[in-house]
Short mmCIF file of C-alpha atoms in Angstrom, two decimals:
data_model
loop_
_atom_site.label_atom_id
_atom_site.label_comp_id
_atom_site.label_asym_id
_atom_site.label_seq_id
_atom_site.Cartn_x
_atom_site.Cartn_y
_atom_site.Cartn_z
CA UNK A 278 17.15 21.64 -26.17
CA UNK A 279 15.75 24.74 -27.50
CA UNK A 280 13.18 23.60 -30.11
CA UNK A 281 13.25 25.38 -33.94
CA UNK A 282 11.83 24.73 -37.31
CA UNK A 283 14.91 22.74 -38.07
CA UNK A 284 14.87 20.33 -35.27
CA UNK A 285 13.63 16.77 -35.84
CA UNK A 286 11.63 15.75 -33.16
CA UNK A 287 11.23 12.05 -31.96
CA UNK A 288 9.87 10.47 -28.86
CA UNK A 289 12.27 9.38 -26.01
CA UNK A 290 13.38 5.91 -26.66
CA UNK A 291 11.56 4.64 -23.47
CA UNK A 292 8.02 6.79 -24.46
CA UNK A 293 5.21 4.95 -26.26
CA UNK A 294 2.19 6.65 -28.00
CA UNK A 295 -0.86 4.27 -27.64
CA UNK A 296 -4.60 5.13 -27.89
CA UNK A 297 -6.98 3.86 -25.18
CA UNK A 298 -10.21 2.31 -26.02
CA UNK A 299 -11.22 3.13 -22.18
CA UNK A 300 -10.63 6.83 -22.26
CA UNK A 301 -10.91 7.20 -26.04
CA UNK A 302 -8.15 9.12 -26.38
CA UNK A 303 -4.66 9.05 -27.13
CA UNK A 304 -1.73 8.78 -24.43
CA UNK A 305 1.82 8.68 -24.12
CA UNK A 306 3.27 6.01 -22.04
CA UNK A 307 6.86 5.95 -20.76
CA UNK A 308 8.55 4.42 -17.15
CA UNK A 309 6.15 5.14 -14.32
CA UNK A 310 4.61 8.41 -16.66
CA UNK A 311 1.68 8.74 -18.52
CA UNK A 312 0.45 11.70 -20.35
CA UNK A 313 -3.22 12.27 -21.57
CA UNK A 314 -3.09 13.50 -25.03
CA UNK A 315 -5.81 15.95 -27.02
CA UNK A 316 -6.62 15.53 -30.90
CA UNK A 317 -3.98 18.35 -31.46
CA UNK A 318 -1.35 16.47 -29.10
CA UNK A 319 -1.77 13.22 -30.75
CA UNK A 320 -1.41 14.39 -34.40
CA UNK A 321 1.84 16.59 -33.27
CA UNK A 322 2.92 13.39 -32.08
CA UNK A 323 2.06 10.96 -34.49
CA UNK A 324 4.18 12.85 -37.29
CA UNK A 325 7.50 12.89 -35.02
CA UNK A 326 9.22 9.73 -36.91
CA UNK A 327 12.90 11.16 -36.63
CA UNK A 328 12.55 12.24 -39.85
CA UNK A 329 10.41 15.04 -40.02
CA UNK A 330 11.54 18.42 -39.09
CA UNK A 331 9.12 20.49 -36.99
CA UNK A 332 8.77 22.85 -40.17
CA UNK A 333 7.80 19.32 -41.85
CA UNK A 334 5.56 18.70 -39.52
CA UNK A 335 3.46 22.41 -39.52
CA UNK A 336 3.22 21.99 -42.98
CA UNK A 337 1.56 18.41 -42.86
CA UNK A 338 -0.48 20.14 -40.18
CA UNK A 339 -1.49 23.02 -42.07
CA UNK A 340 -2.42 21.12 -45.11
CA UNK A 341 -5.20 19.23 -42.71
CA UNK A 342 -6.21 22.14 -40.73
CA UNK A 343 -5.94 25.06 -43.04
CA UNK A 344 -3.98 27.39 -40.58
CA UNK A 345 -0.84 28.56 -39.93
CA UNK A 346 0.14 26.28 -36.62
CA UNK A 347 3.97 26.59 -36.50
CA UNK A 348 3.91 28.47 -33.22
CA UNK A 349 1.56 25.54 -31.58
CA UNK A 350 3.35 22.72 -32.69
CA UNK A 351 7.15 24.81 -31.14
CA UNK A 352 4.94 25.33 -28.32
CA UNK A 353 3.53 21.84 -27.61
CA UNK A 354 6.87 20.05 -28.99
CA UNK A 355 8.66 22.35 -26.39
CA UNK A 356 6.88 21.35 -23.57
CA UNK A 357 6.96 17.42 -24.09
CA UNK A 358 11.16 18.51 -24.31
CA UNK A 359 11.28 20.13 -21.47
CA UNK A 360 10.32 17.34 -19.73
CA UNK A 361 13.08 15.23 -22.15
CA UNK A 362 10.27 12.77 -23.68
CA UNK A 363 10.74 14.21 -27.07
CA UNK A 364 13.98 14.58 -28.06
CA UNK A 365 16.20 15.99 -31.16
CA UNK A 366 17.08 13.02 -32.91
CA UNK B 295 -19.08 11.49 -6.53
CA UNK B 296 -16.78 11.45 -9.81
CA UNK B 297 -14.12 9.07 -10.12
CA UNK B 298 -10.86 8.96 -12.07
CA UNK B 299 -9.89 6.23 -14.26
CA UNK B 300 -7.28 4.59 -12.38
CA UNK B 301 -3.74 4.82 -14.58
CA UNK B 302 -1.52 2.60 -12.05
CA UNK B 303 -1.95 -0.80 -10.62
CA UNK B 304 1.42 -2.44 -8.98
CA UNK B 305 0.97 -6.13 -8.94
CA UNK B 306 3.08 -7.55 -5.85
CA UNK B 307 3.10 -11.37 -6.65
CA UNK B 308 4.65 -12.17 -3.76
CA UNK B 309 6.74 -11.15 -0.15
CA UNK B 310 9.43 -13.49 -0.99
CA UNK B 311 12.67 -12.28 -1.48
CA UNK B 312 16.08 -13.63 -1.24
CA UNK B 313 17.29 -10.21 0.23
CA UNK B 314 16.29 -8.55 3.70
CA UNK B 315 16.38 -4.46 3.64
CA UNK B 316 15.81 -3.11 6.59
CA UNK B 317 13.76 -0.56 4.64
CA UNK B 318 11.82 -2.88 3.14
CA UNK B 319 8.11 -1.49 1.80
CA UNK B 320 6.16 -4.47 2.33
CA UNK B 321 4.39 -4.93 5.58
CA UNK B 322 5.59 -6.60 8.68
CA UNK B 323 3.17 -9.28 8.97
CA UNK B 324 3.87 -10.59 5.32
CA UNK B 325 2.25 -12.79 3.01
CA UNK B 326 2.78 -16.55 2.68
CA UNK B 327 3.44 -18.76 -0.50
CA UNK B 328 0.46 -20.48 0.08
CA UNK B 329 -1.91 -17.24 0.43
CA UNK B 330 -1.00 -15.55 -2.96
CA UNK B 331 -2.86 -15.60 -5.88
CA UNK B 332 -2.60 -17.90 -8.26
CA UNK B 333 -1.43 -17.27 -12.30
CA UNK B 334 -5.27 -16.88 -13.34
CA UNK B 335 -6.34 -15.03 -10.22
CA UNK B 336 -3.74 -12.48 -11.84
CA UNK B 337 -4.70 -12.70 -15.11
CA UNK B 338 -8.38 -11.69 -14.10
CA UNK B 339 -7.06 -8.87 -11.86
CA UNK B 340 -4.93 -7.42 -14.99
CA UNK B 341 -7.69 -7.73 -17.40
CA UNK B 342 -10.28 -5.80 -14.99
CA UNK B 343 -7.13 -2.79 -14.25
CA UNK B 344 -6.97 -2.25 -17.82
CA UNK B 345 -11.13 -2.29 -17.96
CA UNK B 346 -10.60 0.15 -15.76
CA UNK B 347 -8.28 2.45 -17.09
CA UNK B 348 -5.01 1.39 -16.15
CA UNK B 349 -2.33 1.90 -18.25
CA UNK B 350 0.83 1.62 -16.37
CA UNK B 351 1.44 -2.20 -14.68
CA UNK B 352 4.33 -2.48 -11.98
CA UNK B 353 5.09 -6.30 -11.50
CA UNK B 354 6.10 -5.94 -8.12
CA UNK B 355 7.44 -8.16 -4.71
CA UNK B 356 8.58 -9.40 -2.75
CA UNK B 357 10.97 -10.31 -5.62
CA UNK B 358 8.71 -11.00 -8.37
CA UNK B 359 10.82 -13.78 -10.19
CA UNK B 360 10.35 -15.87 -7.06
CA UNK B 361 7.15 -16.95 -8.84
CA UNK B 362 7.57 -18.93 -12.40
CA UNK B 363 4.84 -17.29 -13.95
CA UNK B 364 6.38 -13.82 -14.36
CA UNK B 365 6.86 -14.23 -17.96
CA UNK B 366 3.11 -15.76 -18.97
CA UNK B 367 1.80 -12.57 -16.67
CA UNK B 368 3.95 -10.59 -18.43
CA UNK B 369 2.88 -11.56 -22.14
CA UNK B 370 -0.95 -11.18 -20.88
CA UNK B 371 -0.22 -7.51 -19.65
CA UNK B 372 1.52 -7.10 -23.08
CA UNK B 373 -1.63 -8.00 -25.08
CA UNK B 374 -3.70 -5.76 -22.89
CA UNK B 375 -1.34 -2.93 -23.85
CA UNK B 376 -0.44 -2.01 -20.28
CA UNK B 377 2.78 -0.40 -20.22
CA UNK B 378 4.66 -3.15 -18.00
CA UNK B 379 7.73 -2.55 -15.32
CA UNK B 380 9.46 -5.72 -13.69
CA UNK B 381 10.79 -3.96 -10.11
CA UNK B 382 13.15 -6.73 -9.50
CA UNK B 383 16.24 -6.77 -7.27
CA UNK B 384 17.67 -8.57 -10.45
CA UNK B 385 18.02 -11.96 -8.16
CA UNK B 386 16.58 -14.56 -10.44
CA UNK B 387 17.01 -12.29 -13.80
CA UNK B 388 19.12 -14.91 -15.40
CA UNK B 389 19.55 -14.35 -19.56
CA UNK B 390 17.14 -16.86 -20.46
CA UNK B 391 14.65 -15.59 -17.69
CA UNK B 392 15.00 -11.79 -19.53
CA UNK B 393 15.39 -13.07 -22.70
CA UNK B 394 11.89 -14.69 -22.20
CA UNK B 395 10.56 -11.97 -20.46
CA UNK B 396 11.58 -9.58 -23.75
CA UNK B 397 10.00 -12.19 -26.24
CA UNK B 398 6.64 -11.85 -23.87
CA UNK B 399 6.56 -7.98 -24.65
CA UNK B 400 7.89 -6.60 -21.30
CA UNK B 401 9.47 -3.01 -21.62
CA UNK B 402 10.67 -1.66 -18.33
CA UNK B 403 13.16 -3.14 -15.53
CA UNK B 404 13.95 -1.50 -12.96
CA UNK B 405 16.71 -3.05 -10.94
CA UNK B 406 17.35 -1.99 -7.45
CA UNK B 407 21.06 -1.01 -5.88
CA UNK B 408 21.39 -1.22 -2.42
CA UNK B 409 24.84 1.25 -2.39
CA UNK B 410 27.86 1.94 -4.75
CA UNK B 411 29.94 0.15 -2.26
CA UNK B 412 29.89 -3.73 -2.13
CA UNK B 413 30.42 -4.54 1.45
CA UNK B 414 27.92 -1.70 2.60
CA UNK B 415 25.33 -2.95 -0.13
CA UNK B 416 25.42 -6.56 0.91
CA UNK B 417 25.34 -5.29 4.32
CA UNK B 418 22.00 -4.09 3.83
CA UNK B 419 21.06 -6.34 1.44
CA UNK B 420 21.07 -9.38 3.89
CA UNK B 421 22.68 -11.11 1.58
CA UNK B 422 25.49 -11.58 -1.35
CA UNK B 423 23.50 -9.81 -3.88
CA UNK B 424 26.12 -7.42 -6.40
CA UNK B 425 27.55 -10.09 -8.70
CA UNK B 426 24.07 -11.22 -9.82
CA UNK B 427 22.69 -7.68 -9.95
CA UNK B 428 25.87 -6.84 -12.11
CA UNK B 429 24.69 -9.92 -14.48
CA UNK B 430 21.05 -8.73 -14.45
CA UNK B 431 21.72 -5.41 -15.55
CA UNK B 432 23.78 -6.72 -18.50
CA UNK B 433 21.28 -8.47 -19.50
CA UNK B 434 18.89 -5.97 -19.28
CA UNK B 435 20.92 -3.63 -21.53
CA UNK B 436 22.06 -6.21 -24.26
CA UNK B 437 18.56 -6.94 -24.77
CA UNK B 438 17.17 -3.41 -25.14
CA UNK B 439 15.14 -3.13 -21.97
CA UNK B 440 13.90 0.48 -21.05
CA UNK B 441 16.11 0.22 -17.65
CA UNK B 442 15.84 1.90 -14.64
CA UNK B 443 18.12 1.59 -11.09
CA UNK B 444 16.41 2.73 -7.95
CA UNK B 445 18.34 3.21 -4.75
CA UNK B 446 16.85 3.72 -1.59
CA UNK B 447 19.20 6.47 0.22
CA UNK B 448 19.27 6.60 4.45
CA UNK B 449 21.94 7.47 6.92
CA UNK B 450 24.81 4.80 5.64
CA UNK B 451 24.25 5.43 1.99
CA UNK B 452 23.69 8.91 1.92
CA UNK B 453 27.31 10.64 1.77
CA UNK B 454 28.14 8.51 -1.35
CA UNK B 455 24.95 9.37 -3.62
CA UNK B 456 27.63 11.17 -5.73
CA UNK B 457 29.15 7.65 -6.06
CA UNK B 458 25.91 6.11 -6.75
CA UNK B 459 24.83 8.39 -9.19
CA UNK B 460 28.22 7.90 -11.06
CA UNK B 461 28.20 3.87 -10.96
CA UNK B 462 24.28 4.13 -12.22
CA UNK B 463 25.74 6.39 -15.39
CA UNK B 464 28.60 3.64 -16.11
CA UNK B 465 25.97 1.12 -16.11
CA UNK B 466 24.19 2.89 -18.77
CA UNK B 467 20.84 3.52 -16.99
CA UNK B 468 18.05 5.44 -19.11
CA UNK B 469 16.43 6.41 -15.57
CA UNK B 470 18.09 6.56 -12.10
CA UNK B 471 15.31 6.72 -9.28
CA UNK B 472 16.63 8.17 -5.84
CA UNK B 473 14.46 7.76 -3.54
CA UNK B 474 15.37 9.28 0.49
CA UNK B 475 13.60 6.32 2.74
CA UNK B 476 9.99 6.94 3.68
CA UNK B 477 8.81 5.34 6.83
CA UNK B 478 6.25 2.69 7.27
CA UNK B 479 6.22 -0.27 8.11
CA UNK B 480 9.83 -2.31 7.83
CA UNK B 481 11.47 1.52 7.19
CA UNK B 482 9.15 2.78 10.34
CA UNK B 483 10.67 -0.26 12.64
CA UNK B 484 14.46 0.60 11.19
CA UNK B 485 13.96 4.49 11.60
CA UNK B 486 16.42 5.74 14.09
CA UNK B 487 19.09 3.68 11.66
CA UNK B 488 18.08 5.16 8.73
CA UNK B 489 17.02 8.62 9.31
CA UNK B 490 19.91 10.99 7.88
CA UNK B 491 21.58 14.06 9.16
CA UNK B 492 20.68 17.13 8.01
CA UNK B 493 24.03 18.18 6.98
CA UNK B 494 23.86 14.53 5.48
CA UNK B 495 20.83 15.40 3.67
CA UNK B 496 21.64 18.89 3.01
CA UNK B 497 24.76 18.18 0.69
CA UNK B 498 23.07 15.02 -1.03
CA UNK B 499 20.50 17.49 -2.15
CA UNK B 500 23.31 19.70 -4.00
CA UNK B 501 24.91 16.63 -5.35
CA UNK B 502 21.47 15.44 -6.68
CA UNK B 503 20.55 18.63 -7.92
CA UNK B 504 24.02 19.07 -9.50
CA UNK B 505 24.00 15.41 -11.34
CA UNK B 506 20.27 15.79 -12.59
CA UNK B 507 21.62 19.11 -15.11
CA UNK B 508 24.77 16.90 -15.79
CA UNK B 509 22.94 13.89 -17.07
CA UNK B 510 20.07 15.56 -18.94
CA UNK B 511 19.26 14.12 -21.78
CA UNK B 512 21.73 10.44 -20.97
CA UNK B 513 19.79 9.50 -18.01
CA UNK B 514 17.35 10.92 -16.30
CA UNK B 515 17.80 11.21 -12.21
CA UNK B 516 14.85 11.60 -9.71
CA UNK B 517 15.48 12.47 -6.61
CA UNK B 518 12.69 11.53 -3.63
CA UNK B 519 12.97 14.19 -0.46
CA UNK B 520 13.37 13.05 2.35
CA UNK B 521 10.18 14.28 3.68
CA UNK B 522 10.97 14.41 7.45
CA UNK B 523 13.06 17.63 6.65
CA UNK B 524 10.86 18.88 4.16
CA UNK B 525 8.52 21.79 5.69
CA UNK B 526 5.14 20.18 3.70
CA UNK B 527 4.29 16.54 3.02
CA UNK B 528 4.04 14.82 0.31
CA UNK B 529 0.63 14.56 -1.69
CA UNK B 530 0.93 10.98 -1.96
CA UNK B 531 0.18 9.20 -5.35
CA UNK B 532 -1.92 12.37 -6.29
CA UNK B 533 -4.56 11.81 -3.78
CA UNK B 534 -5.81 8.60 -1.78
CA UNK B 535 -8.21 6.37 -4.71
CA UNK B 536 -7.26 8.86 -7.50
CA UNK B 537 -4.70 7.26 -9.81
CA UNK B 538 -3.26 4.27 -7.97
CA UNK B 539 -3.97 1.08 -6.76
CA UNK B 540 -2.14 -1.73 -5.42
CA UNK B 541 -3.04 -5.52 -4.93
CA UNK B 542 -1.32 -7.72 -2.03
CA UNK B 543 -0.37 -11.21 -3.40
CA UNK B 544 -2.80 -12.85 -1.12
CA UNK B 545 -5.56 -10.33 -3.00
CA UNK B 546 -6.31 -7.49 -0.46
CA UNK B 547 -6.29 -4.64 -2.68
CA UNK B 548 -5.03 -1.05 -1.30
CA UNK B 549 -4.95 2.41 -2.44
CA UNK B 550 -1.18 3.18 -1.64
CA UNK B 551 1.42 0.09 -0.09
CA UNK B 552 1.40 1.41 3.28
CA UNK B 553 -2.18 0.90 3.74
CA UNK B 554 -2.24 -2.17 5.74
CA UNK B 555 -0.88 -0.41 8.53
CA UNK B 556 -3.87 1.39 8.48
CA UNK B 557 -5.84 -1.10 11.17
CA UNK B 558 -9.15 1.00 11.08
CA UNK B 559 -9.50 0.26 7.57
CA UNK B 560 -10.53 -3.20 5.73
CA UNK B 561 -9.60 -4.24 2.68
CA UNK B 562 -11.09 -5.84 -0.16
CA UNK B 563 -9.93 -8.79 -1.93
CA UNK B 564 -9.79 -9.44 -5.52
CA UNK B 565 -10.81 -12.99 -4.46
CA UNK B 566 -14.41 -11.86 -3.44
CA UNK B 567 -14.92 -8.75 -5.67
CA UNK B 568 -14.31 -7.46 -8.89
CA UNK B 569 -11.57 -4.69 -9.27
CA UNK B 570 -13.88 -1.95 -10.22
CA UNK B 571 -15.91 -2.76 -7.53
CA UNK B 572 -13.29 -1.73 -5.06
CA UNK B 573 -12.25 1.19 -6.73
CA UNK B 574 -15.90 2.61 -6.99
CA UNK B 575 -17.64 1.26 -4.53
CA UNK B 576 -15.15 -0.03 -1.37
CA UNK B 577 -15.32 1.91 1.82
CA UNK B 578 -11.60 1.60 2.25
CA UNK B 579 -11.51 3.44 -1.37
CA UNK B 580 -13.97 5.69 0.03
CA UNK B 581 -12.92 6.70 2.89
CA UNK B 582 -10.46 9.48 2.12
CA UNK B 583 -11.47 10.77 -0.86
CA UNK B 584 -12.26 14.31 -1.77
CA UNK B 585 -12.18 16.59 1.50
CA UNK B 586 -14.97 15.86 3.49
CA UNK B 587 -13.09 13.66 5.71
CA UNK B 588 -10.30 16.41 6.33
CA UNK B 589 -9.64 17.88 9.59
CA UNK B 590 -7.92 21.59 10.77
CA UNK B 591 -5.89 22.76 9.97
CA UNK B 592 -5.82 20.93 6.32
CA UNK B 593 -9.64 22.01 6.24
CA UNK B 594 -9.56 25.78 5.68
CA UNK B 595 -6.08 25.49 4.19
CA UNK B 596 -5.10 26.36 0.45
CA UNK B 597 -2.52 23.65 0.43
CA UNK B 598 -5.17 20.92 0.82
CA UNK B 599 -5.55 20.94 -3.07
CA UNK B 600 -2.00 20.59 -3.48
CA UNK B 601 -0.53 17.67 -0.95
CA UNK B 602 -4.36 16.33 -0.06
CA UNK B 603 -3.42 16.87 3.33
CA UNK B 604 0.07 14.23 2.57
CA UNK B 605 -0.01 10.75 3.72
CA UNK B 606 -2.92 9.18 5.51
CA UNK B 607 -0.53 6.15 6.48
CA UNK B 608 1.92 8.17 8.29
CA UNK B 609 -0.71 10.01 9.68
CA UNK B 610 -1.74 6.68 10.68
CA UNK B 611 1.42 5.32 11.80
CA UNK B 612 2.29 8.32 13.77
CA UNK B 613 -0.78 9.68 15.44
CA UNK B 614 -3.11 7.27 15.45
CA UNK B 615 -5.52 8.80 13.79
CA UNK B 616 -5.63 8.40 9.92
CA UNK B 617 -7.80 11.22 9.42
CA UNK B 618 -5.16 13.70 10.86
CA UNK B 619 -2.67 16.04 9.24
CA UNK B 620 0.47 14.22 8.50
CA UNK B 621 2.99 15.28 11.02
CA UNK B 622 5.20 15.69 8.46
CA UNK B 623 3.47 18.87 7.79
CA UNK B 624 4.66 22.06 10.02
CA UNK B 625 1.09 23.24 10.19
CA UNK B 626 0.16 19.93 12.40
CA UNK B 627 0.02 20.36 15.95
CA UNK B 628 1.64 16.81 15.98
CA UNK B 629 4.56 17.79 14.52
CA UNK B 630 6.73 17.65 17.16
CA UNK B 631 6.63 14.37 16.58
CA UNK B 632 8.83 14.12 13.73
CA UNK B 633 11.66 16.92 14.96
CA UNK B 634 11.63 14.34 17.64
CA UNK B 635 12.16 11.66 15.07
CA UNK B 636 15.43 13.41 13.51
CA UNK B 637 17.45 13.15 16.56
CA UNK B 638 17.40 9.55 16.13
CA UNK B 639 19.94 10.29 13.53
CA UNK B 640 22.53 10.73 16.17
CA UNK B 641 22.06 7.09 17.37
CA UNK B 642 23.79 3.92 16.50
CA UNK B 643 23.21 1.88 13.54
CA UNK B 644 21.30 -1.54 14.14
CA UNK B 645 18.99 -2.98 11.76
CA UNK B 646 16.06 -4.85 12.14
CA UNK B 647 15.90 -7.05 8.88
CA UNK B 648 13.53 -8.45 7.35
CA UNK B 649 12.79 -12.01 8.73
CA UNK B 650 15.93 -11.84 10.75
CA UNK B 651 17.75 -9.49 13.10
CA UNK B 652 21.07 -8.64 12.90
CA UNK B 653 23.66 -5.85 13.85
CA UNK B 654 26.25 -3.90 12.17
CA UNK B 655 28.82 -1.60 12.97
CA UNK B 656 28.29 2.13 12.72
CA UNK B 657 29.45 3.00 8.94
#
């Protein structure tokens, strides 16, 4: 899918976002995957409730950060699609 | 030296099964009932892998739901927060069994298919095997399972992966895993019956490629090489005592399922020693890690950081030496060895099965 402001992202139906106490860090879990997630990741991830648009979801981000970060969160959400474990719901 | 966090343990409770494929991954001198661990003995193991930094659980076999206490090891992964797959041949996957097994927090099945057609599937199987696989997998979806098939592809399969691919969509699949065979052990003993043709194994390619665009997005298809025609091997589970670890039901914990074959090596039980012990410490761990233990040509080559110089078990298995390049590799001077392997593709087709031997006609 080719990700824009008016997509609404949400995790693959089989994809779980969990934080582990071992690591300290976020991570997405799905069949046989697992994906180590960063701060940034994890609070791209953590607004994707197949509600939000990704526009939504900048703005949220911008609010806390104080930054334009449109083109990260297209960029990150893009990837995670690519590999189909977020999806347009 | 530094150590990863493990993310994967696979849990094999057991070697029983009620089927018999001749490409079977377990080893050929199996486990008895009486040797496997017992509900608490897996319980400990579970609790130390997620110490550890395991996320991802496989609850593996053998057929796993030969044992009763699937569902209590299941609800104890659960509260751990492992994500948990049952690999189940769906024998024994009756509706209350998976309706159980949902209530105790399980999230993954993966259900193996033996082919699309019946007679050739039970054929390999060993045994009659579709009907209650077609049950399992209903249950599976009616209760919301994340659900995965798997099907082990080899000469007699091969030409109808188009088939298979098409009966896995109809079953509504999320994930379909192809996987080419890979030889050890049972697979190893069954090779020249299994190995594909290359014109076999050229056109399956296509049709895999073809289906994986098709189905993007409905279910996702991976598709295993078959590494025997593939001009590099495989770097197996990311490196040997990286990411992956596997324990035996009688306790003898390894750091990829072919390792037994291994006989140089010892392994560690989780009967004697803590999990984290073996990972860190064990000298069957140890002993391939990093690149010290690497000879020519993966030693000065710029691949090594890329396949880890493939699989030490195969190395094992087919030179001896576990330490070698895997002949799979066209940079080993053994591997001559494995173009000699692919003419056993023109051969007949007799199967040695698991606990019994038996003979088929050429499909």
């Amino acid at each position: 899918m080719d990700l824009t402001g008016a997509t609404v992202p949400v995790l693959w139906r089989l994809a779980r976002l969990d934080f582990d106490p071992v690591r300290q860090r976020h991570v997405l879990l799905y069949p046989e995957g697992t994906v180590l997630l960063n701060d940034s990741g994890a609070a791209i991830l953590q607004l994707c409730d197949g509600h939000r648009t990704v526009s939504e979801i900048a703005r949220i981000l911008q609010e806390r950060y104080g930054s334009d970060v449109t083109a990260d969160v297209v960029e990150y959400l893009s990837g995670l699609a690519e590999r189909e474990l977020v999806r347009d719901a | 030296m530094t150590r990863n966090h493990p993310t994967t343990l696979v849990a094999e409770l057991t070697h029983r099964c009620p089927l018999h494929c001749p490409y079977c991954s377990n080893p050929l001198e199996m486990n008895r009932a009486d040797e496997e661990l017992s509900t608490d003995d897996w319980k400990r193991v579970l609790s130390q892998a997620r110490e550890l930094g395991v996320l991802q659980l496989g609850l593996s076999g053998g057929e796993p739901l030969v044992r009763k206490d699937v569902e209590e090891l299941a609800a104890h992964a659960h509260r751990l927060g492992l994500y948990t797959t049952l690999v189940t041949s769906g024998l024994g996957l009756t509706r209350s069994r998976a309706e159980k097994l949902r209530e105790a927090g399980l999230e993954h099945v993966q259900i193996s298919l033996q082919d699309s057609d019946v007679e050739t599937a039970e054929r390999i199987a060993g045994a009659a095997s579709v009907k209650q696989k077609e049950a399992a997998v209903a249950s599976v979806r009616e209760l919301g399972f994340a659900f995965s098939i798997n099907v082990v592809l080899h000469r007699a399969n091969l030409d109808r992966i188009g088939e298979i691919i098409e009966l896995a969509g109809s079953l509504g699949a999320d994930r379909l895993e192809l996987a080419n065979t890979q030889y050890y052990g049972w697979a190893l003993a069954n090779r020249a019956a299994l190995m594909p043709t290359r014109e076999q194994v050229v056109a399956a390619d296509r049709v895999a490629l073809e289906a994986m665009a098709r189905y993007r997005g409905r279910m996702q298809v991976l598709y295993v090489l078959p590494d025997y025609y593939e001009e590099y091997p495989k770097p197996c589970y990311g490196g040997w005592g990286k990411h992956y670890l596997l324990v035996m039901p009688d306790g003898r914990t390894l750091p990829c399922h072919g390792a037994t074959h291994i006989t140089t090596l010892a392994f560690d039980s989780v009967r004697h020693r803590s999990l984290q012990w073996i990972w860190a410490e064990s000298p069957a761990f140890e002993a391939f890690r990093g690149e010290e233990w690497m000879q020519e040509p993966c030693r000065s080559c710029p691949r090594k950081a890329i396949d880890f110089g493939g699989c030490r078990c195969q190395a094992f298995a087919l030179t001896g030496d576990a330490a070698s390049t895997d002949p799979v590799c066209r940079l080993s001077p053994r591997h001559a060895l494995v173009e000699e392997a692919l003419n056993d593709a023109a051969g007949p087709v007799t199967y040695r099965y698991r606990d019994l031997v038996m003979h088929s006609p050429r499909p």
